[in-house]
DNA sequence: ATGGTTGCTTAGCAA
């Protein structure tokens, strides 16, 4: 079973590449972030034609996340469900083939110390509280998506340059550690200890050609899923060519 | 530190 996550940076701008990617990689479940599309403008027919069902939460211009699945998705939820007034579409969850899949787009955080940064840290806390309310770490569950946090120095091309940025700041990293402390493991680290594996490269400053990347897209798994992990791949080649997203897909293979 | 690129929406914001 293949479960993939990819920040597409606009589903309409990326439709041709997304269709080719779905056909080539063929995930059973694909979690997409940054759809940047209203429900009316979402290319539903093109994706359904490939054999995928679509569960999504939409927002015009910003955010938006989807779970595409070859099989039925049940118990679909579209928000953190905590009474906080929050119009940002950043979470969709569904159960597919007995696996609870939580697709998230964690806030970027802007500048450390800003209102956006406070929102990012609060959102991470809300996500952990949501897991505590609705799930247990002994369930087969994965949280995947654009977490907008690099866990460790080996996940950042130049850690000193990034330690004061929201993607690698100590408080972001602590928030990710707190989330994982609920009972989630970084699937990639179950299969490799290699440094320099990145999933995002800034469009600016020749970020990709110079390999100035960060690993901020993750698949986090509970113990019952960890036991089934066969492999985790970052599809770096998807960052190449014409009109790429600034993120590469991450693909989890389960027994 | 600055400047650099892409996408959405229409000059400026978000990433």
PDB file of C-alpha atoms (C1' of nucleotides) in Angstrom:
ATOM      1  CA  UNK A   1       0.000   0.000   0.000  1.00  0.00           C
ATOM      2  CA  UNK A   2       1.330   3.410  -1.009  1.00  0.00           C
ATOM      3  CA  UNK A   3       0.383   6.610   0.798  1.00  0.00           C
ATOM      4  CA  UNK A   4       1.785   9.871  -0.556  1.00  0.00           C
ATOM      5  CA  UNK A   5       1.810  13.492   0.538  1.00  0.00           C
ATOM      6  CA  UNK A   6       2.522  16.486  -1.664  1.00  0.00           C
ATOM      7  CA  UNK A   7       2.187  20.229  -1.295  1.00  0.00           C
ATOM      8  CA  UNK A   8       1.156  21.082  -4.872  1.00  0.00           C
ATOM      9  CA  UNK A   9       1.149  24.887  -4.447  1.00  0.00           C
ATOM     10  CA  UNK A  10      -2.138  25.392  -6.342  1.00  0.00           C
ATOM     11  CA  UNK A  11      -3.966  22.362  -7.752  1.00  0.00           C
ATOM     12  CA  UNK A  12      -5.020  24.262 -10.871  1.00  0.00           C
ATOM     13  CA  UNK A  13      -1.510  25.513 -11.656  1.00  0.00           C
ATOM     14  CA  UNK A  14      -0.214  21.972 -11.046  1.00  0.00           C
ATOM     15  CA  UNK A  15      -3.002  19.915 -12.621  1.00  0.00           C
ATOM     16  CA  UNK A  16      -1.039  18.498 -15.569  1.00  0.00           C
ATOM     17  CA  UNK A  17       1.869  17.554 -13.358  1.00  0.00           C
ATOM     18  CA  UNK A  18      -0.417  16.190 -10.641  1.00  0.00           C
ATOM     19  CA  UNK A  19      -2.255  13.964 -13.123  1.00  0.00           C
ATOM     20  CA  UNK A  20       1.029  12.657 -14.558  1.00  0.00           C
ATOM     21  CA  UNK A  21       2.350  12.082 -11.038  1.00  0.00           C
ATOM     22  CA  UNK A  22      -0.753  10.178  -9.908  1.00  0.00           C
ATOM     23  CA  UNK A  23      -0.514   7.977 -12.984  1.00  0.00           C
ATOM     24  CA  UNK A  24       3.215   7.353 -12.597  1.00  0.00           C
ATOM     25  CA  UNK A  25       3.457   6.903  -8.815  1.00  0.00           C
ATOM     26  CA  UNK A  26       0.002   5.417  -8.423  1.00  0.00           C
ATOM     27  CA  UNK A  27      -0.564   5.995  -4.695  1.00  0.00           C
ATOM     28  CA  UNK A  28      -3.521   4.255  -3.049  1.00  0.00           C
ATOM     29  CA  UNK A  29      -3.944   7.406  -0.963  1.00  0.00           C
ATOM     30  CA  UNK A  30      -2.638  10.858  -1.883  1.00  0.00           C
ATOM     31  CA  UNK A  31      -2.719  13.755   0.563  1.00  0.00           C
ATOM     32  CA  UNK A  32      -2.457  17.151  -1.125  1.00  0.00           C
ATOM     33  CA  UNK A  33      -1.875  20.545   0.456  1.00  0.00           C
ATOM     34  CA  UNK A  34      -2.138  24.149  -0.697  1.00  0.00           C
ATOM     35  CA  UNK A  35      -4.924  23.517  -3.172  1.00  0.00           C
ATOM     36  CA  UNK A  36      -5.554  27.290  -3.307  1.00  0.00           C
ATOM     37  CA  UNK A  37      -8.943  26.559  -4.834  1.00  0.00           C
ATOM     38  CA  UNK A  38     -12.599  27.034  -4.095  1.00  0.00           C
ATOM     39  CA  UNK A  39     -14.731  23.909  -4.338  1.00  0.00           C
ATOM     40  CA  UNK A  40     -16.267  25.180  -7.597  1.00  0.00           C
ATOM     41  CA  UNK A  41     -12.874  25.647  -9.261  1.00  0.00           C
ATOM     42  CA  UNK A  42     -11.389  22.344  -8.072  1.00  0.00           C
ATOM     43  CA  UNK A  43     -10.630  19.985 -11.012  1.00  0.00           C
ATOM     44  CA  UNK A  44     -12.803  17.219  -9.622  1.00  0.00           C
ATOM     45  CA  UNK A  45     -13.617  15.463 -12.893  1.00  0.00           C
ATOM     46  CA  UNK A  46      -9.989  15.197 -13.996  1.00  0.00           C
ATOM     47  CA  UNK A  47      -8.984  13.538 -10.720  1.00  0.00           C
ATOM     48  CA  UNK A  48     -12.020  11.282 -10.472  1.00  0.00           C
ATOM     49  CA  UNK A  49     -11.263  10.113 -14.020  1.00  0.00           C
ATOM     50  CA  UNK A  50      -8.036   8.592 -12.660  1.00  0.00           C
ATOM     51  CA  UNK A  51     -10.036   6.457 -10.236  1.00  0.00           C
ATOM     52  CA  UNK A  52      -9.738   8.597  -7.101  1.00  0.00           C
ATOM     53  CA  UNK A  53     -12.387   9.644  -4.629  1.00  0.00           C
ATOM     54  CA  UNK A  54     -11.888  13.119  -3.203  1.00  0.00           C
ATOM     55  CA  UNK A  55     -12.273  14.320   0.379  1.00  0.00           C
ATOM     56  CA  UNK A  56     -11.239  17.923   0.776  1.00  0.00           C
ATOM     57  CA  UNK A  57     -11.621  21.181   2.587  1.00  0.00           C
ATOM     58  CA  UNK A  58     -11.468  24.187   0.339  1.00  0.00           C
ATOM     59  CA  UNK A  59     -10.448  27.816   0.615  1.00  0.00           C
ATOM     60  CA  UNK A  60     -10.164  30.310  -2.202  1.00  0.00           C
ATOM     61  CA  UNK A  61      -6.580  31.614  -2.804  1.00  0.00           C
ATOM     62  CA  UNK A  62      -5.041  30.099   0.339  1.00  0.00           C
ATOM     63  CA  UNK A  63      -4.565  26.725   1.999  1.00  0.00           C
ATOM     64  CA  UNK A  64      -6.941  23.872   1.205  1.00  0.00           C
ATOM     65  CA  UNK A  65      -6.159  20.158   1.665  1.00  0.00           C
ATOM     66  CA  UNK A  66      -7.397  16.945   0.060  1.00  0.00           C
ATOM     67  CA  UNK A  67      -7.270  13.204   0.542  1.00  0.00           C
ATOM     68  CA  UNK A  68      -7.522  11.263  -2.717  1.00  0.00           C
ATOM     69  CA  UNK A  69      -8.191   7.550  -2.337  1.00  0.00           C
ATOM     70  CA  UNK A  70      -8.733   4.583  -4.613  1.00  0.00           C
ATOM     71  CA  UNK A  71     -11.105   3.012  -2.083  1.00  0.00           C
ATOM     72  CA  UNK A  72     -13.968   4.333   0.038  1.00  0.00           C
ATOM     73  CA  UNK A  73     -13.189   7.003   2.610  1.00  0.00           C
ATOM     74  CA  UNK A  74     -15.294   7.025   5.769  1.00  0.00           C
ATOM     75  CA  UNK A  75     -15.644   9.150   8.918  1.00  0.00           C
ATOM     76  CA  UNK A  76     -14.463  12.244   7.055  1.00  0.00           C
ATOM     77  CA  UNK A  77     -13.812  15.376   9.115  1.00  0.00           C
ATOM     78  CA  UNK A  78     -12.804  18.818   7.879  1.00  0.00           C
ATOM     79  CA  UNK A  79     -11.612  20.787  10.889  1.00  0.00           C
ATOM     80  CA  UNK A  80      -9.954  20.679  14.281  1.00  0.00           C
ATOM     81  CA  UNK A  81     -13.401  20.808  15.822  1.00  0.00           C
ATOM     82  CA  UNK A  82     -12.345  22.749  18.925  1.00  0.00           C
ATOM     83  CA  UNK A  83     -14.647  25.740  18.885  1.00  0.00           C
ATOM     84  CA  UNK A  84     -11.900  28.116  17.771  1.00  0.00           C
ATOM     85  CA  UNK A  85     -13.075  30.595  15.155  1.00  0.00           C
ATOM     86  CA  UNK A  86     -10.713  29.714  12.293  1.00  0.00           C
ATOM     87  CA  UNK A  87     -11.561  30.047   8.583  1.00  0.00           C
ATOM     88  CA  UNK A  88      -8.280  28.498   7.397  1.00  0.00           C
ATOM     89  CA  UNK A  89      -8.703  25.148   5.612  1.00  0.00           C
ATOM     90  CA  UNK A  90      -5.795  23.115   6.935  1.00  0.00           C
ATOM     91  CA  UNK A  91      -7.011  19.669   7.953  1.00  0.00           C
ATOM     92  CA  UNK A  92      -8.947  16.797   6.443  1.00  0.00           C
ATOM     93  CA  UNK A  93      -9.068  13.309   7.894  1.00  0.00           C
ATOM     94  CA  UNK A  94     -10.601  10.078   6.673  1.00  0.00           C
ATOM     95  CA  UNK A  95     -10.401   6.333   7.215  1.00  0.00           C
ATOM     96  CA  UNK A  96      -9.289   4.340   4.172  1.00  0.00           C
ATOM     97  CA  UNK A  97      -8.643   0.581   4.146  1.00  0.00           C
ATOM     98  CA  UNK A  98      -8.661   0.525   7.951  1.00  0.00           C
ATOM     99  CA  UNK A  99      -6.092   3.292   8.225  1.00  0.00           C
ATOM    100  CA  UNK A 100      -6.897   6.682   9.745  1.00  0.00           C
ATOM    101  CA  UNK A 101      -5.297   9.305   7.474  1.00  0.00           C
ATOM    102  CA  UNK A 102      -4.887  12.876   8.743  1.00  0.00           C
ATOM    103  CA  UNK A 103      -3.801  15.328   6.040  1.00  0.00           C
ATOM    104  CA  UNK A 104      -2.515  18.648   7.387  1.00  0.00           C
ATOM    105  CA  UNK A 105      -1.103  21.908   6.142  1.00  0.00           C
ATOM    106  CA  UNK A 106       0.568  23.460   9.172  1.00  0.00           C
ATOM    107  CA  UNK A 107       0.804  27.275   9.091  1.00  0.00           C
ATOM    108  CA  UNK A 108       4.113  28.585   7.699  1.00  0.00           C
ATOM    109  CA  UNK A 109       4.521  30.982  10.606  1.00  0.00           C
ATOM    110  CA  UNK A 110       5.990  33.967   8.790  1.00  0.00           C
ATOM    111  CA  UNK A 111       8.578  35.768  10.897  1.00  0.00           C
ATOM    112  CA  UNK A 112       9.486  34.363  14.326  1.00  0.00           C
ATOM    113  CA  UNK A 113       7.711  36.442  16.959  1.00  0.00           C
ATOM    114  CA  UNK A 114       4.926  37.585  14.621  1.00  0.00           C
ATOM    115  CA  UNK A 115       1.196  36.952  14.996  1.00  0.00           C
ATOM    116  CA  UNK A 116       1.510  34.307  12.294  1.00  0.00           C
ATOM    117  CA  UNK A 117       4.181  32.533  14.303  1.00  0.00           C
ATOM    118  CA  UNK A 118       1.970  32.498  17.390  1.00  0.00           C
ATOM    119  CA  UNK A 119      -0.840  31.065  15.238  1.00  0.00           C
ATOM    120  CA  UNK A 120       1.479  28.338  13.944  1.00  0.00           C
ATOM    121  CA  UNK A 121       2.517  27.248  17.437  1.00  0.00           C
ATOM    122  CA  UNK A 122      -1.075  27.409  18.664  1.00  0.00           C
ATOM    123  CA  UNK A 123      -2.229  25.357  15.667  1.00  0.00           C
ATOM    124  CA  UNK A 124       0.297  22.636  16.488  1.00  0.00           C
ATOM    125  CA  UNK A 125      -1.056  22.536  20.030  1.00  0.00           C
ATOM    126  CA  UNK A 126      -4.618  22.356  18.721  1.00  0.00           C
ATOM    127  CA  UNK A 127      -3.632  19.452  16.459  1.00  0.00           C
ATOM    128  CA  UNK A 128      -2.183  17.527  19.384  1.00  0.00           C
ATOM    129  CA  UNK A 129      -5.308  18.233  21.464  1.00  0.00           C
ATOM    130  CA  UNK A 130      -7.472  17.035  18.553  1.00  0.00           C
ATOM    131  CA  UNK A 131      -5.526  13.759  18.420  1.00  0.00           C
ATOM    132  CA  UNK A 132      -5.953  13.335  22.173  1.00  0.00           C
ATOM    133  CA  UNK A 133      -9.712  13.930  21.900  1.00  0.00           C
ATOM    134  CA  UNK A 134     -10.450  11.712  18.915  1.00  0.00           C
ATOM    135  CA  UNK A 135      -7.755   9.049  18.647  1.00  0.00           C
ATOM    136  CA  UNK A 136      -5.377   6.734  20.450  1.00  0.00           C
ATOM    137  CA  UNK A 137      -1.734   6.012  19.687  1.00  0.00           C
ATOM    138  CA  UNK A 138      -2.456   2.293  19.429  1.00  0.00           C
ATOM    139  CA  UNK A 139      -4.739   2.880  16.411  1.00  0.00           C
ATOM    140  CA  UNK A 140      -3.333   2.540  12.875  1.00  0.00           C
ATOM    141  CA  UNK A 141      -3.081   6.259  12.081  1.00  0.00           C
ATOM    142  CA  UNK A 142      -0.873   8.562  10.066  1.00  0.00           C
ATOM    143  CA  UNK A 143      -0.505  12.324  10.178  1.00  0.00           C
ATOM    144  CA  UNK A 144       1.054  13.558   6.977  1.00  0.00           C
ATOM    145  CA  UNK A 145       1.460  16.737   5.026  1.00  0.00           C
ATOM    146  CA  UNK A 146       3.375  19.975   4.932  1.00  0.00           C
ATOM    147  CA  UNK A 147       4.317  20.392   8.598  1.00  0.00           C
ATOM    148  CA  UNK A 148       6.408  23.484   7.793  1.00  0.00           C
ATOM    149  CA  UNK A 149       8.976  22.351  10.384  1.00  0.00           C
ATOM    150  CA  UNK A 150      12.363  20.706   9.853  1.00  0.00           C
ATOM    151  CA  UNK A 151      12.954  18.368  12.827  1.00  0.00           C
ATOM    152  CA  UNK A 152      16.741  18.355  13.068  1.00  0.00           C
ATOM    153  CA  UNK A 153      19.914  19.985  11.768  1.00  0.00           C
ATOM    154  CA  UNK A 154      20.484  17.104   9.354  1.00  0.00           C
ATOM    155  CA  UNK A 155      17.196  18.072   7.669  1.00  0.00           C
ATOM    156  CA  UNK A 156      18.394  21.610   6.840  1.00  0.00           C
ATOM    157  CA  UNK A 157      21.037  22.572   4.261  1.00  0.00           C
ATOM    158  CA  UNK A 158      22.435  25.327   6.501  1.00  0.00           C
ATOM    159  CA  UNK A 159      21.107  25.011  10.074  1.00  0.00           C
ATOM    160  CA  UNK A 160      22.798  28.186  11.344  1.00  0.00           C
ATOM    161  CA  UNK A 161      21.112  30.208   8.611  1.00  0.00           C
ATOM    162  CA  UNK A 162      17.685  28.792   9.484  1.00  0.00           C
ATOM    163  CA  UNK A 163      17.665  28.630  13.277  1.00  0.00           C
ATOM    164  CA  UNK A 164      15.924  31.991  13.542  1.00  0.00           C
ATOM    165  CA  UNK A 165      13.379  31.167  10.840  1.00  0.00           C
ATOM    166  CA  UNK A 166       9.950  29.769  11.616  1.00  0.00           C
ATOM    167  CA  UNK A 167      10.653  26.554   9.666  1.00  0.00           C
ATOM    168  CA  UNK A 168      13.525  25.563  11.983  1.00  0.00           C
ATOM    169  CA  UNK A 169      13.206  27.770  15.067  1.00  0.00           C
ATOM    170  CA  UNK A 170      13.541  25.954  18.381  1.00  0.00           C
ATOM    171  CA  UNK A 171       9.904  26.598  19.331  1.00  0.00           C
ATOM    172  CA  UNK A 172       8.652  25.101  16.050  1.00  0.00           C
ATOM    173  CA  UNK A 173      10.843  22.071  16.554  1.00  0.00           C
ATOM    174  CA  UNK A 174       9.595  21.694  20.114  1.00  0.00           C
ATOM    175  CA  UNK A 175       5.994  21.860  18.880  1.00  0.00           C
ATOM    176  CA  UNK A 176       6.744  19.027  16.446  1.00  0.00           C
ATOM    177  CA  UNK A 177       8.395  17.029  19.240  1.00  0.00           C
ATOM    178  CA  UNK A 178       5.325  17.589  21.425  1.00  0.00           C
ATOM    179  CA  UNK A 179       3.077  16.344  18.631  1.00  0.00           C
ATOM    180  CA  UNK A 180       5.195  13.226  18.159  1.00  0.00           C
ATOM    181  CA  UNK A 181       5.241  12.648  21.919  1.00  0.00           C
ATOM    182  CA  UNK A 182       1.541  11.790  21.655  1.00  0.00           C
ATOM    183  CA  UNK A 183       2.627   8.633  19.859  1.00  0.00           C
ATOM    184  CA  UNK A 184       3.875   9.390  16.362  1.00  0.00           C
ATOM    185  CA  UNK A 185       7.136   8.442  14.680  1.00  0.00           C
ATOM    186  CA  UNK A 186       8.814  10.081  11.704  1.00  0.00           C
ATOM    187  CA  UNK A 187       8.463   7.312   9.122  1.00  0.00           C
ATOM    188  CA  UNK A 188      11.490   8.418   7.119  1.00  0.00           C
ATOM    189  CA  UNK A 189      13.725   7.994  10.167  1.00  0.00           C
ATOM    190  CA  UNK A 190      12.543   4.417  10.550  1.00  0.00           C
ATOM    191  CA  UNK A 191      14.253   3.574   7.259  1.00  0.00           C
ATOM    192  CA  UNK A 192      17.278   5.899   6.965  1.00  0.00           C
ATOM    193  CA  UNK A 193      19.554   8.084   9.091  1.00  0.00           C
ATOM    194  CA  UNK A 194      20.935   9.880   6.055  1.00  0.00           C
ATOM    195  CA  UNK A 195      21.418  13.653   6.297  1.00  0.00           C
ATOM    196  CA  UNK A 196      20.531  16.055   3.518  1.00  0.00           C
ATOM    197  CA  UNK A 197      17.166  14.617   2.495  1.00  0.00           C
ATOM    198  CA  UNK A 198      14.969  17.584   1.651  1.00  0.00           C
ATOM    199  CA  UNK A 199      11.358  18.000   0.528  1.00  0.00           C
ATOM    200  CA  UNK A 200      11.185  21.757  -0.119  1.00  0.00           C
ATOM    201  CA  UNK A 201      13.428  24.224  -1.898  1.00  0.00           C
ATOM    202  CA  UNK A 202      12.682  27.951  -2.158  1.00  0.00           C
ATOM    203  CA  UNK A 203      11.821  29.105  -5.682  1.00  0.00           C
ATOM    204  CA  UNK A 204      14.133  32.064  -5.061  1.00  0.00           C
ATOM    205  CA  UNK A 205      17.910  32.312  -5.151  1.00  0.00           C
ATOM    206  CA  UNK A 206      18.339  29.116  -7.204  1.00  0.00           C
ATOM    207  CA  UNK A 207      17.287  27.138  -4.151  1.00  0.00           C
ATOM    208  CA  UNK A 208      16.862  23.824  -5.946  1.00  0.00           C
ATOM    209  CA  UNK A 209      19.887  23.981  -8.286  1.00  0.00           C
ATOM    210  CA  UNK A 210      22.032  24.772  -5.239  1.00  0.00           C
ATOM    211  CA  UNK A 211      20.196  22.122  -3.175  1.00  0.00           C
ATOM    212  CA  UNK A 212      19.422  24.654  -0.469  1.00  0.00           C
ATOM    213  CA  UNK A 213      16.528  22.621   0.889  1.00  0.00           C
ATOM    214  CA  UNK A 214      14.700  21.646   4.067  1.00  0.00           C
ATOM    215  CA  UNK A 215      12.765  18.526   5.011  1.00  0.00           C
ATOM    216  CA  UNK A 216       9.447  19.965   6.139  1.00  0.00           C
ATOM    217  CA  UNK A 217       6.989  17.472   4.588  1.00  0.00           C
ATOM    218  CA  UNK A 218       6.479  14.437   6.770  1.00  0.00           C
ATOM    219  CA  UNK A 219       4.667  11.177   7.276  1.00  0.00           C
ATOM    220  CA  UNK A 220       4.186  10.529  10.990  1.00  0.00           C
ATOM    221  CA  UNK A 221       2.909   7.106  12.015  1.00  0.00           C
ATOM    222  CA  UNK A 222       1.629   5.372  15.114  1.00  0.00           C
ATOM    223  CA  UNK A 223       3.270   2.171  16.316  1.00  0.00           C
ATOM    224  CA  UNK A 224       0.873  -0.228  14.529  1.00  0.00           C
ATOM    225  CA  UNK A 225       1.764   1.497  11.244  1.00  0.00           C
ATOM    226  CA  UNK A 226       5.476   1.778  12.065  1.00  0.00           C
ATOM    227  CA  UNK A 227       5.665  -2.003  12.120  1.00  0.00           C
ATOM    228  CA  UNK A 228       4.403  -2.098   8.522  1.00  0.00           C
ATOM    229  CA  UNK A 229       6.757   0.504   7.032  1.00  0.00           C
ATOM    230  CA  UNK A 230       8.609  -0.916   4.060  1.00  0.00           C
ATOM    231  CA  UNK A 231      10.030   2.309   2.681  1.00  0.00           C
ATOM    232  CA  UNK A 232       9.801   6.105   2.498  1.00  0.00           C
ATOM    233  CA  UNK A 233      10.843   8.002  -0.609  1.00  0.00           C
ATOM    234  CA  UNK A 234      11.130  11.699  -1.361  1.00  0.00           C
ATOM    235  CA  UNK A 235      10.459  12.092  -5.067  1.00  0.00           C
ATOM    236  CA  UNK A 236      13.102  14.711  -5.681  1.00  0.00           C
ATOM    237  CA  UNK A 237      12.723  14.425  -9.451  1.00  0.00           C
ATOM    238  CA  UNK A 238       9.246  15.932  -9.170  1.00  0.00           C
ATOM    239  CA  UNK A 239      10.907  19.227  -8.211  1.00  0.00           C
ATOM    240  CA  UNK A 240      12.657  19.283 -11.623  1.00  0.00           C
ATOM    241  CA  UNK A 241      11.377  20.319 -15.025  1.00  0.00           C
ATOM    242  CA  UNK A 242       8.817  22.879 -16.053  1.00  0.00           C
ATOM    243  CA  UNK A 243       6.483  24.537 -13.552  1.00  0.00           C
ATOM    244  CA  UNK A 244       7.263  22.384 -10.512  1.00  0.00           C
ATOM    245  CA  UNK A 245       5.771  22.896  -7.084  1.00  0.00           C
ATOM    246  CA  UNK A 246       8.371  24.129  -4.606  1.00  0.00           C
ATOM    247  CA  UNK A 247       7.747  20.864  -2.676  1.00  0.00           C
ATOM    248  CA  UNK A 248       8.550  17.275  -3.638  1.00  0.00           C
ATOM    249  CA  UNK A 249       6.153  14.410  -2.840  1.00  0.00           C
ATOM    250  CA  UNK A 250       6.921  12.014   0.016  1.00  0.00           C
ATOM    251  CA  UNK A 251       5.744   8.435  -0.486  1.00  0.00           C
ATOM    252  CA  UNK A 252       5.244   5.831   2.242  1.00  0.00           C
ATOM    253  CA  UNK A 253       5.095   2.145   1.362  1.00  0.00           C
ATOM    254  CA  UNK A 254       3.398  -0.206   3.830  1.00  0.00           C
ATOM    255  CA  UNK A 255       3.281  -3.983   3.976  1.00  0.00           C
TER     256      UNK A 255
ATOM    257  C1'  DA B   1      20.993  41.078   5.746  1.00  0.00           C
ATOM    258  C1'  DT B   2      19.258  41.323   1.330  1.00  0.00           C
ATOM    259  C1'  DG B   3      17.026  39.785  -2.704  1.00  0.00           C
ATOM    260  C1'  DG B   4      15.321  36.484  -5.099  1.00  0.00           C
ATOM    261  C1'  DT B   5      10.463  33.432  -7.566  1.00  0.00           C
ATOM    262  C1'  DT B   6       5.898  31.734  -7.997  1.00  0.00           C
ATOM    263  C1'  DG B   7       0.698  31.923  -7.572  1.00  0.00           C
ATOM    264  C1'  DC B   8      -3.505  34.397  -7.009  1.00  0.00           C
ATOM    265  C1'  DT B   9      -5.506  38.454  -8.035  1.00  0.00           C
ATOM    266  C1'  DT B  10      -5.109  42.550  -9.924  1.00  0.00           C
ATOM    267  C1'  DA B  11      -0.689  45.928  -6.405  1.00  0.00           C
ATOM    268  C1'  DG B  12       0.151  43.403  -2.973  1.00  0.00           C
ATOM    269  C1'  DC B  13       0.257  39.397  -0.020  1.00  0.00           C
ATOM    270  C1'  DA B  14       1.739  34.741   1.101  1.00  0.00           C
ATOM    271  C1'  DA B  15       5.032  31.432   0.852  1.00  0.00           C
TER     272       DA B  15
END
